[in-house]
């Protein structure tokens, strides 16, 4: 059953979306070309055919929406949607409410689009609203309002452009005498749609894909690349229509070339909608671990390195200027040769820097992040695993001086060294999982256990930069994760945007830990104080955890007080003032 739904759901979603976009584009095309076509009997008959086509598209959208409701509801419930009660449960969800609202709007659009004038315009507006609801039916509904609105506008723009291609193709075949004039009239709307599609695509990439690893290393990102490639093909076809086939049709009176070009553009549009429907079935890239497909990756912090940044700009800036001049040459006949000459001069200023400083070796998990959240409990698990399986070679303190290492020809690496600590967590994971050098692969433990080992290695790196005499860290040491619950129900955790005072105490009942956050001044109890106290004792190289640790707004440990007597109000206030004024950047170290 699940396999059947998994195969049928994208197909039904594609059919529904294609029919919806066709209806929207057809009605926009009919309104745009109505005055021109109505001047002849043949054109009037063609308008009636367009009206019939838009109605058929709306009926198909209605039928497919019901199939979508049934399949999506079955997927939600894990069983067939075979009862009124089950349908009511799905209808009460966000998906059900929005889809039923769209169905109602489509029925209203069918009634309004029978007429002309005000009714036709009102029907087009209703149809546009129904199309824009796609922002609440896809992944955008689970993000911020801006992304939701962007997704809705994206689909509306796609409908106004791609949905108008079949009517334009039909014009070339049935009313060829009107085709060039209508194509020129359609150009401003097409340009506006392209601008909206480009802007909203950038917003969606930022919200749903994130960065290059999500684009290249996830199924969602690869589908997005396919969609971008198809969009590029659509732009090329549209440019060919505007600058070649429409002028040729005007000059010769033959629309054969224009019709073939529009047919190809329509096919690309249907493929683009199919990829968009498949994207809705995949989890967004930002929620999936990325599998980096290349042997190299960009160096971290490339833009922060002045040498690398300037070299990149010396290459990109003239190249971008040359491309702009080439576009100007293609678009304007009068400026063609001067623009081409200036573009050639600009290309001569391109300086290609050596590529090696811009990349480093990569592994498939280079950009994967730990799912543990660097929690204190995970660190405790990692410490136990390390002492059991790794301390023999690497030593209990992870510095590479374990008892077994004495017999080896090469000492194991110091895992607490800053160079190791700054490596991406995904690369440490890969080294542990698959082994490196003389270290065997850790094939006997699961992924979460390996991430716990990575967390412990991070902790030891923090201990390496801790100064016992000053009770502070000389670099970025992340606070072990914990959850503290306040009296009013508020949840407090490191890195939530507020400096924290973490107090640790011991009594006859064991360890107690409480947190005081900036702001309301509420005292919050840590839910699992024992692992947190053990981690803090480990990172400060002491038998017991310090009495107080100050954490900045981004979750970095800044100052510790060994005893409550050391933590005088004046000392705390002085340190907190410094922490509030100068928090470490959230990306100060790779985790």
PDB file of N, CA, C and O in Angstrom, residues 294-345:
ATOM      1  N   UNK A 294      31.959  14.959  -3.968  1.00  0.00           N
ATOM      2  CA  UNK A 294      33.238  15.306  -4.580  1.00  0.00           C
ATOM      3  C   UNK A 294      34.410  14.971  -3.656  1.00  0.00           C
ATOM      4  O   UNK A 294      34.243  14.868  -2.437  1.00  0.00           O
ATOM      5  N   UNK A 295      35.575  14.823  -4.258  1.00  0.00           N
ATOM      6  CA  UNK A 295      36.782  14.513  -3.477  1.00  0.00           C
ATOM      7  C   UNK A 295      37.365  15.747  -2.805  1.00  0.00           C
ATOM      8  O   UNK A 295      38.204  15.624  -1.911  1.00  0.00           O
ATOM      9  N   UNK A 296      36.944  16.931  -3.221  1.00  0.00           N
ATOM     10  CA  UNK A 296      37.409  18.180  -2.642  1.00  0.00           C
ATOM     11  C   UNK A 296      36.216  19.007  -2.202  1.00  0.00           C
ATOM     12  O   UNK A 296      35.098  18.831  -2.696  1.00  0.00           O
ATOM     13  N   UNK A 297      36.462  19.930  -1.287  1.00  0.00           N
ATOM     14  CA  UNK A 297      35.424  20.846  -0.823  1.00  0.00           C
ATOM     15  C   UNK A 297      36.041  22.233  -0.649  1.00  0.00           C
ATOM     16  O   UNK A 297      37.257  22.368  -0.474  1.00  0.00           O
ATOM     17  N   UNK A 298      35.213  23.281  -0.696  1.00  0.00           N
ATOM     18  CA  UNK A 298      35.768  24.626  -0.467  1.00  0.00           C
ATOM     19  C   UNK A 298      36.345  24.743   0.937  1.00  0.00           C
ATOM     20  O   UNK A 298      35.841  24.137   1.885  1.00  0.00           O
ATOM     21  N   UNK A 299      37.398  25.526   1.062  1.00  0.00           N
ATOM     22  CA  UNK A 299      37.971  25.737   2.389  1.00  0.00           C
ATOM     23  C   UNK A 299      36.965  26.488   3.253  1.00  0.00           C
ATOM     24  O   UNK A 299      36.226  27.353   2.760  1.00  0.00           O
ATOM     25  N   UNK A 300      36.871  26.169   4.534  1.00  0.00           N
ATOM     26  CA  UNK A 300      35.947  26.905   5.401  1.00  0.00           C
ATOM     27  C   UNK A 300      36.385  28.351   5.577  1.00  0.00           C
ATOM     28  O   UNK A 300      37.580  28.660   5.618  1.00  0.00           O
ATOM     29  N   UNK A 301      35.411  29.239   5.657  1.00  0.00           N
ATOM     30  CA  UNK A 301      35.707  30.642   5.857  1.00  0.00           C
ATOM     31  C   UNK A 301      36.427  31.287   4.694  1.00  0.00           C
ATOM     32  O   UNK A 301      37.221  32.210   4.891  1.00  0.00           O
ATOM     33  N   UNK A 302      36.148  30.822   3.472  1.00  0.00           N
ATOM     34  CA  UNK A 302      36.845  31.345   2.290  1.00  0.00           C
ATOM     35  C   UNK A 302      36.711  32.862   2.193  1.00  0.00           C
ATOM     36  O   UNK A 302      37.676  33.562   1.932  1.00  0.00           O
ATOM     37  N   UNK A 303      35.488  33.369   2.407  1.00  0.00           N
ATOM     38  CA  UNK A 303      35.251  34.799   2.222  1.00  0.00           C
ATOM     39  C   UNK A 303      35.911  35.633   3.314  1.00  0.00           C
ATOM     40  O   UNK A 303      36.120  36.829   3.149  1.00  0.00           O
ATOM     41  N   UNK A 304      36.264  35.013   4.444  1.00  0.00           N
ATOM     42  CA  UNK A 304      36.908  35.743   5.530  1.00  0.00           C
ATOM     43  C   UNK A 304      38.415  35.872   5.336  1.00  0.00           C
ATOM     44  O   UNK A 304      39.070  36.625   6.054  1.00  0.00           O
ATOM     45  N   UNK A 305      38.963  35.125   4.386  1.00  0.00           N
ATOM     46  CA  UNK A 305      40.395  35.190   4.095  1.00  0.00           C
ATOM     47  C   UNK A 305      40.617  36.257   3.024  1.00  0.00           C
ATOM     48  O   UNK A 305      40.150  36.130   1.891  1.00  0.00           O
ATOM     49  N   UNK A 306      41.362  37.324   3.360  1.00  0.00           N
ATOM     50  CA  UNK A 306      41.531  38.448   2.433  1.00  0.00           C
ATOM     51  C   UNK A 306      42.220  38.012   1.143  1.00  0.00           C
ATOM     52  O   UNK A 306      41.835  38.432   0.049  1.00  0.00           O
ATOM     53  N   UNK A 307      43.233  37.149   1.240  1.00  0.00           N
ATOM     54  CA  UNK A 307      43.958  36.716   0.046  1.00  0.00           C
ATOM     55  C   UNK A 307      43.038  35.945  -0.895  1.00  0.00           C
ATOM     56  O   UNK A 307      42.982  36.207  -2.110  1.00  0.00           O
ATOM     57  N   UNK A 308      42.302  34.982  -0.336  1.00  0.00           N
ATOM     58  CA  UNK A 308      41.405  34.177  -1.172  1.00  0.00           C
ATOM     59  C   UNK A 308      40.268  35.023  -1.726  1.00  0.00           C
ATOM     60  O   UNK A 308      39.861  34.847  -2.883  1.00  0.00           O
ATOM     61  N   UNK A 309      39.752  35.914  -0.908  1.00  0.00           N
ATOM     62  CA  UNK A 309      38.640  36.761  -1.365  1.00  0.00           C
ATOM     63  C   UNK A 309      39.067  37.651  -2.524  1.00  0.00           C
ATOM     64  O   UNK A 309      38.364  37.759  -3.534  1.00  0.00           O
ATOM     65  N   UNK A 310      40.220  38.295  -2.405  1.00  0.00           N
ATOM     66  CA  UNK A 310      40.683  39.189  -3.465  1.00  0.00           C
ATOM     67  C   UNK A 310      40.989  38.418  -4.749  1.00  0.00           C
ATOM     68  O   UNK A 310      40.700  38.891  -5.861  1.00  0.00           O
ATOM     69  N   UNK A 311      41.567  37.224  -4.623  1.00  0.00           N
ATOM     70  CA  UNK A 311      41.830  36.419  -5.804  1.00  0.00           C
ATOM     71  C   UNK A 311      40.554  36.003  -6.506  1.00  0.00           C
ATOM     72  O   UNK A 311      40.463  36.017  -7.743  1.00  0.00           O
ATOM     73  N   UNK A 312      39.546  35.672  -5.717  1.00  0.00           N
ATOM     74  CA  UNK A 312      38.259  35.287  -6.289  1.00  0.00           C
ATOM     75  C   UNK A 312      37.608  36.471  -7.011  1.00  0.00           C
ATOM     76  O   UNK A 312      37.073  36.323  -8.117  1.00  0.00           O
ATOM     77  N   UNK A 313      37.682  37.648  -6.408  1.00  0.00           N
ATOM     78  CA  UNK A 313      37.082  38.830  -7.023  1.00  0.00           C
ATOM     79  C   UNK A 313      37.812  39.225  -8.304  1.00  0.00           C
ATOM     80  O   UNK A 313      37.187  39.692  -9.268  1.00  0.00           O
ATOM     81  N   UNK A 314      39.147  39.058  -8.322  1.00  0.00           N
ATOM     82  CA  UNK A 314      39.901  39.387  -9.537  1.00  0.00           C
ATOM     83  C   UNK A 314      39.505  38.491 -10.706  1.00  0.00           C
ATOM     84  O   UNK A 314      39.639  38.870 -11.867  1.00  0.00           O
ATOM     85  N   UNK A 315      39.005  37.312 -10.388  1.00  0.00           N
ATOM     86  CA  UNK A 315      38.556  36.409 -11.445  1.00  0.00           C
ATOM     87  C   UNK A 315      37.089  36.659 -11.815  1.00  0.00           C
ATOM     88  O   UNK A 315      36.735  36.724 -12.990  1.00  0.00           O
ATOM     89  N   UNK A 316      36.243  36.837 -10.806  1.00  0.00           N
ATOM     90  CA  UNK A 316      34.801  36.881 -11.042  1.00  0.00           C
ATOM     91  C   UNK A 316      34.338  38.237 -11.574  1.00  0.00           C
ATOM     92  O   UNK A 316      33.497  38.294 -12.478  1.00  0.00           O
ATOM     93  N   UNK A 317      34.856  39.326 -11.023  1.00  0.00           N
ATOM     94  CA  UNK A 317      34.338  40.644 -11.393  1.00  0.00           C
ATOM     95  C   UNK A 317      34.479  40.935 -12.891  1.00  0.00           C
ATOM     96  O   UNK A 317      33.488  41.283 -13.554  1.00  0.00           O
ATOM     97  N   UNK A 318      35.670  40.781 -13.497  1.00  0.00           N
ATOM     98  CA  UNK A 318      35.743  41.024 -14.945  1.00  0.00           C
ATOM     99  C   UNK A 318      34.909  40.036 -15.757  1.00  0.00           C
ATOM    100  O   UNK A 318      34.330  40.397 -16.782  1.00  0.00           O
ATOM    101  N   UNK A 319      34.853  38.780 -15.283  1.00  0.00           N
ATOM    102  CA  UNK A 319      34.060  37.787 -16.007  1.00  0.00           C
ATOM    103  C   UNK A 319      32.573  38.152 -15.984  1.00  0.00           C
ATOM    104  O   UNK A 319      31.881  38.040 -17.003  1.00  0.00           O
ATOM    105  N   UNK A 320      32.084  38.594 -14.834  1.00  0.00           N
ATOM    106  CA  UNK A 320      30.677  39.000 -14.738  1.00  0.00           C
ATOM    107  C   UNK A 320      30.401  40.210 -15.623  1.00  0.00           C
ATOM    108  O   UNK A 320      29.346  40.300 -16.277  1.00  0.00           O
ATOM    109  N   UNK A 321      31.356  41.148 -15.677  1.00  0.00           N
ATOM    110  CA  UNK A 321      31.204  42.322 -16.534  1.00  0.00           C
ATOM    111  C   UNK A 321      31.166  41.917 -18.007  1.00  0.00           C
ATOM    112  O   UNK A 321      30.381  42.440 -18.801  1.00  0.00           O
ATOM    113  N   UNK A 322      32.008  40.944 -18.380  1.00  0.00           N
ATOM    114  CA  UNK A 322      32.031  40.471 -19.767  1.00  0.00           C
ATOM    115  C   UNK A 322      30.722  39.785 -20.135  1.00  0.00           C
ATOM    116  O   UNK A 322      30.201  39.960 -21.240  1.00  0.00           O
ATOM    117  N   UNK A 323      30.173  39.001 -19.217  1.00  0.00           N
ATOM    118  CA  UNK A 323      28.884  38.334 -19.475  1.00  0.00           C
ATOM    119  C   UNK A 323      27.772  39.366 -19.652  1.00  0.00           C
ATOM    120  O   UNK A 323      26.906  39.232 -20.526  1.00  0.00           O
ATOM    121  N   UNK A 324      27.780  40.418 -18.823  1.00  0.00           N
ATOM    122  CA  UNK A 324      26.769  41.468 -18.950  1.00  0.00           C
ATOM    123  C   UNK A 324      26.869  42.162 -20.307  1.00  0.00           C
ATOM    124  O   UNK A 324      25.849  42.462 -20.954  1.00  0.00           O
ATOM    125  N   UNK A 325      28.100  42.397 -20.756  1.00  0.00           N
ATOM    126  CA  UNK A 325      28.280  43.022 -22.064  1.00  0.00           C
ATOM    127  C   UNK A 325      27.829  42.095 -23.191  1.00  0.00           C
ATOM    128  O   UNK A 325      27.267  42.544 -24.197  1.00  0.00           O
ATOM    129  N   UNK A 326      28.051  40.806 -23.039  1.00  0.00           N
ATOM    130  CA  UNK A 326      27.586  39.849 -24.034  1.00  0.00           C
ATOM    131  C   UNK A 326      26.062  39.852 -24.123  1.00  0.00           C
ATOM    132  O   UNK A 326      25.491  39.816 -25.217  1.00  0.00           O
ATOM    133  N   UNK A 327      25.409  39.905 -22.958  1.00  0.00           N
ATOM    134  CA  UNK A 327      23.948  39.980 -22.950  1.00  0.00           C
ATOM    135  C   UNK A 327      23.469  41.254 -23.631  1.00  0.00           C
ATOM    136  O   UNK A 327      22.470  41.254 -24.367  1.00  0.00           O
ATOM    137  N   UNK A 328      24.180  42.348 -23.393  1.00  0.00           N
ATOM    138  CA  UNK A 328      23.828  43.612 -24.055  1.00  0.00           C
ATOM    139  C   UNK A 328      24.008  43.503 -25.565  1.00  0.00           C
ATOM    140  O   UNK A 328      23.190  44.006 -26.344  1.00  0.00           O
ATOM    141  N   UNK A 329      25.054  42.809 -26.003  1.00  0.00           N
ATOM    142  CA  UNK A 329      25.288  42.635 -27.437  1.00  0.00           C
ATOM    143  C   UNK A 329      24.202  41.803 -28.088  1.00  0.00           C
ATOM    144  O   UNK A 329      23.780  42.067 -29.218  1.00  0.00           O
ATOM    145  N   UNK A 330      23.715  40.792 -27.365  1.00  0.00           N
ATOM    146  CA  UNK A 330      22.656  39.958 -27.913  1.00  0.00           C
ATOM    147  C   UNK A 330      21.324  40.698 -27.973  1.00  0.00           C
ATOM    148  O   UNK A 330      20.495  40.448 -28.852  1.00  0.00           O
ATOM    149  N   UNK A 331      21.119  41.611 -27.018  1.00  0.00           N
ATOM    150  CA  UNK A 331      19.823  42.278 -26.931  1.00  0.00           C
ATOM    151  C   UNK A 331      19.687  43.533 -27.756  1.00  0.00           C
ATOM    152  O   UNK A 331      18.573  43.923 -28.109  1.00  0.00           O
ATOM    153  N   UNK A 332      20.782  44.186 -28.079  1.00  0.00           N
ATOM    154  CA  UNK A 332      20.687  45.439 -28.828  1.00  0.00           C
ATOM    155  C   UNK A 332      21.557  45.426 -30.069  1.00  0.00           C
ATOM    156  O   UNK A 332      22.769  45.251 -29.988  1.00  0.00           O
ATOM    157  N   UNK A 333      20.959  45.587 -31.211  1.00  0.00           N
ATOM    158  CA  UNK A 333      21.711  45.518 -32.466  1.00  0.00           C
ATOM    159  C   UNK A 333      22.667  46.695 -32.618  1.00  0.00           C
ATOM    160  O   UNK A 333      23.783  46.549 -33.125  1.00  0.00           O
ATOM    161  N   UNK A 334      22.232  47.875 -32.205  1.00  0.00           N
ATOM    162  CA  UNK A 334      23.057  49.055 -32.397  1.00  0.00           C
ATOM    163  C   UNK A 334      24.343  49.002 -31.580  1.00  0.00           C
ATOM    164  O   UNK A 334      25.378  49.536 -31.972  1.00  0.00           O
ATOM    165  N   UNK A 335      24.265  48.356 -30.409  1.00  0.00           N
ATOM    166  CA  UNK A 335      25.432  48.304 -29.522  1.00  0.00           C
ATOM    167  C   UNK A 335      26.172  46.972 -29.614  1.00  0.00           C
ATOM    168  O   UNK A 335      27.046  46.698 -28.791  1.00  0.00           O
ATOM    169  N   UNK A 336      25.823  46.142 -30.596  1.00  0.00           N
ATOM    170  CA  UNK A 336      26.354  44.784 -30.623  1.00  0.00           C
ATOM    171  C   UNK A 336      27.879  44.762 -30.700  1.00  0.00           C
ATOM    172  O   UNK A 336      28.554  44.166 -29.855  1.00  0.00           O
ATOM    173  N   UNK A 337      28.469  45.410 -31.705  1.00  0.00           N
ATOM    174  CA  UNK A 337      29.914  45.333 -31.881  1.00  0.00           C
ATOM    175  C   UNK A 337      30.693  46.078 -30.804  1.00  0.00           C
ATOM    176  O   UNK A 337      31.703  45.545 -30.300  1.00  0.00           O
ATOM    177  N   UNK A 338      30.266  47.286 -30.382  1.00  0.00           N
ATOM    178  CA  UNK A 338      30.972  47.905 -29.246  1.00  0.00           C
ATOM    179  C   UNK A 338      30.914  47.063 -27.975  1.00  0.00           C
ATOM    180  O   UNK A 338      31.905  46.977 -27.230  1.00  0.00           O
ATOM    181  N   UNK A 339      29.749  46.434 -27.727  1.00  0.00           N
ATOM    182  CA  UNK A 339      29.621  45.611 -26.522  1.00  0.00           C
ATOM    183  C   UNK A 339      30.508  44.377 -26.615  1.00  0.00           C
ATOM    184  O   UNK A 339      31.146  43.976 -25.627  1.00  0.00           O
ATOM    185  N   UNK A 340      30.576  43.766 -27.800  1.00  0.00           N
ATOM    186  CA  UNK A 340      31.441  42.601 -27.965  1.00  0.00           C
ATOM    187  C   UNK A 340      32.912  42.985 -27.777  1.00  0.00           C
ATOM    188  O   UNK A 340      33.684  42.241 -27.149  1.00  0.00           O
ATOM    189  N   UNK A 341      33.307  44.123 -28.308  1.00  0.00           N
ATOM    190  CA  UNK A 341      34.691  44.572 -28.149  1.00  0.00           C
ATOM    191  C   UNK A 341      35.009  44.847 -26.684  1.00  0.00           C
ATOM    192  O   UNK A 341      36.066  44.441 -26.168  1.00  0.00           O
ATOM    193  N   UNK A 342      34.090  45.547 -26.004  1.00  0.00           N
ATOM    194  CA  UNK A 342      34.309  45.831 -24.578  1.00  0.00           C
ATOM    195  C   UNK A 342      34.329  44.539 -23.767  1.00  0.00           C
ATOM    196  O   UNK A 342      35.099  44.400 -22.803  1.00  0.00           O
ATOM    197  N   UNK A 343      33.493  43.574 -24.140  1.00  0.00           N
ATOM    198  CA  UNK A 343      33.496  42.289 -23.437  1.00  0.00           C
ATOM    199  C   UNK A 343      34.808  41.555 -23.607  1.00  0.00           C
ATOM    200  O   UNK A 343      35.325  40.945 -22.660  1.00  0.00           O
ATOM    201  N   UNK A 344      35.391  41.611 -24.820  1.00  0.00           N
ATOM    202  CA  UNK A 344      36.683  40.969 -25.051  1.00  0.00           C
ATOM    203  C   UNK A 344      37.770  41.620 -24.205  1.00  0.00           C
ATOM    204  O   UNK A 344      38.651  40.939 -23.660  1.00  0.00           O
ATOM    205  N   UNK A 345      37.706  42.945 -24.090  1.00  0.00           N
ATOM    206  CA  UNK A 345      38.684  43.651 -23.243  1.00  0.00           C
ATOM    207  C   UNK A 345      38.511  43.235 -21.780  1.00  0.00           C
ATOM    208  O   UNK A 345      39.496  43.017 -21.052  1.00  0.00           O
TER     209      UNK A 345
END
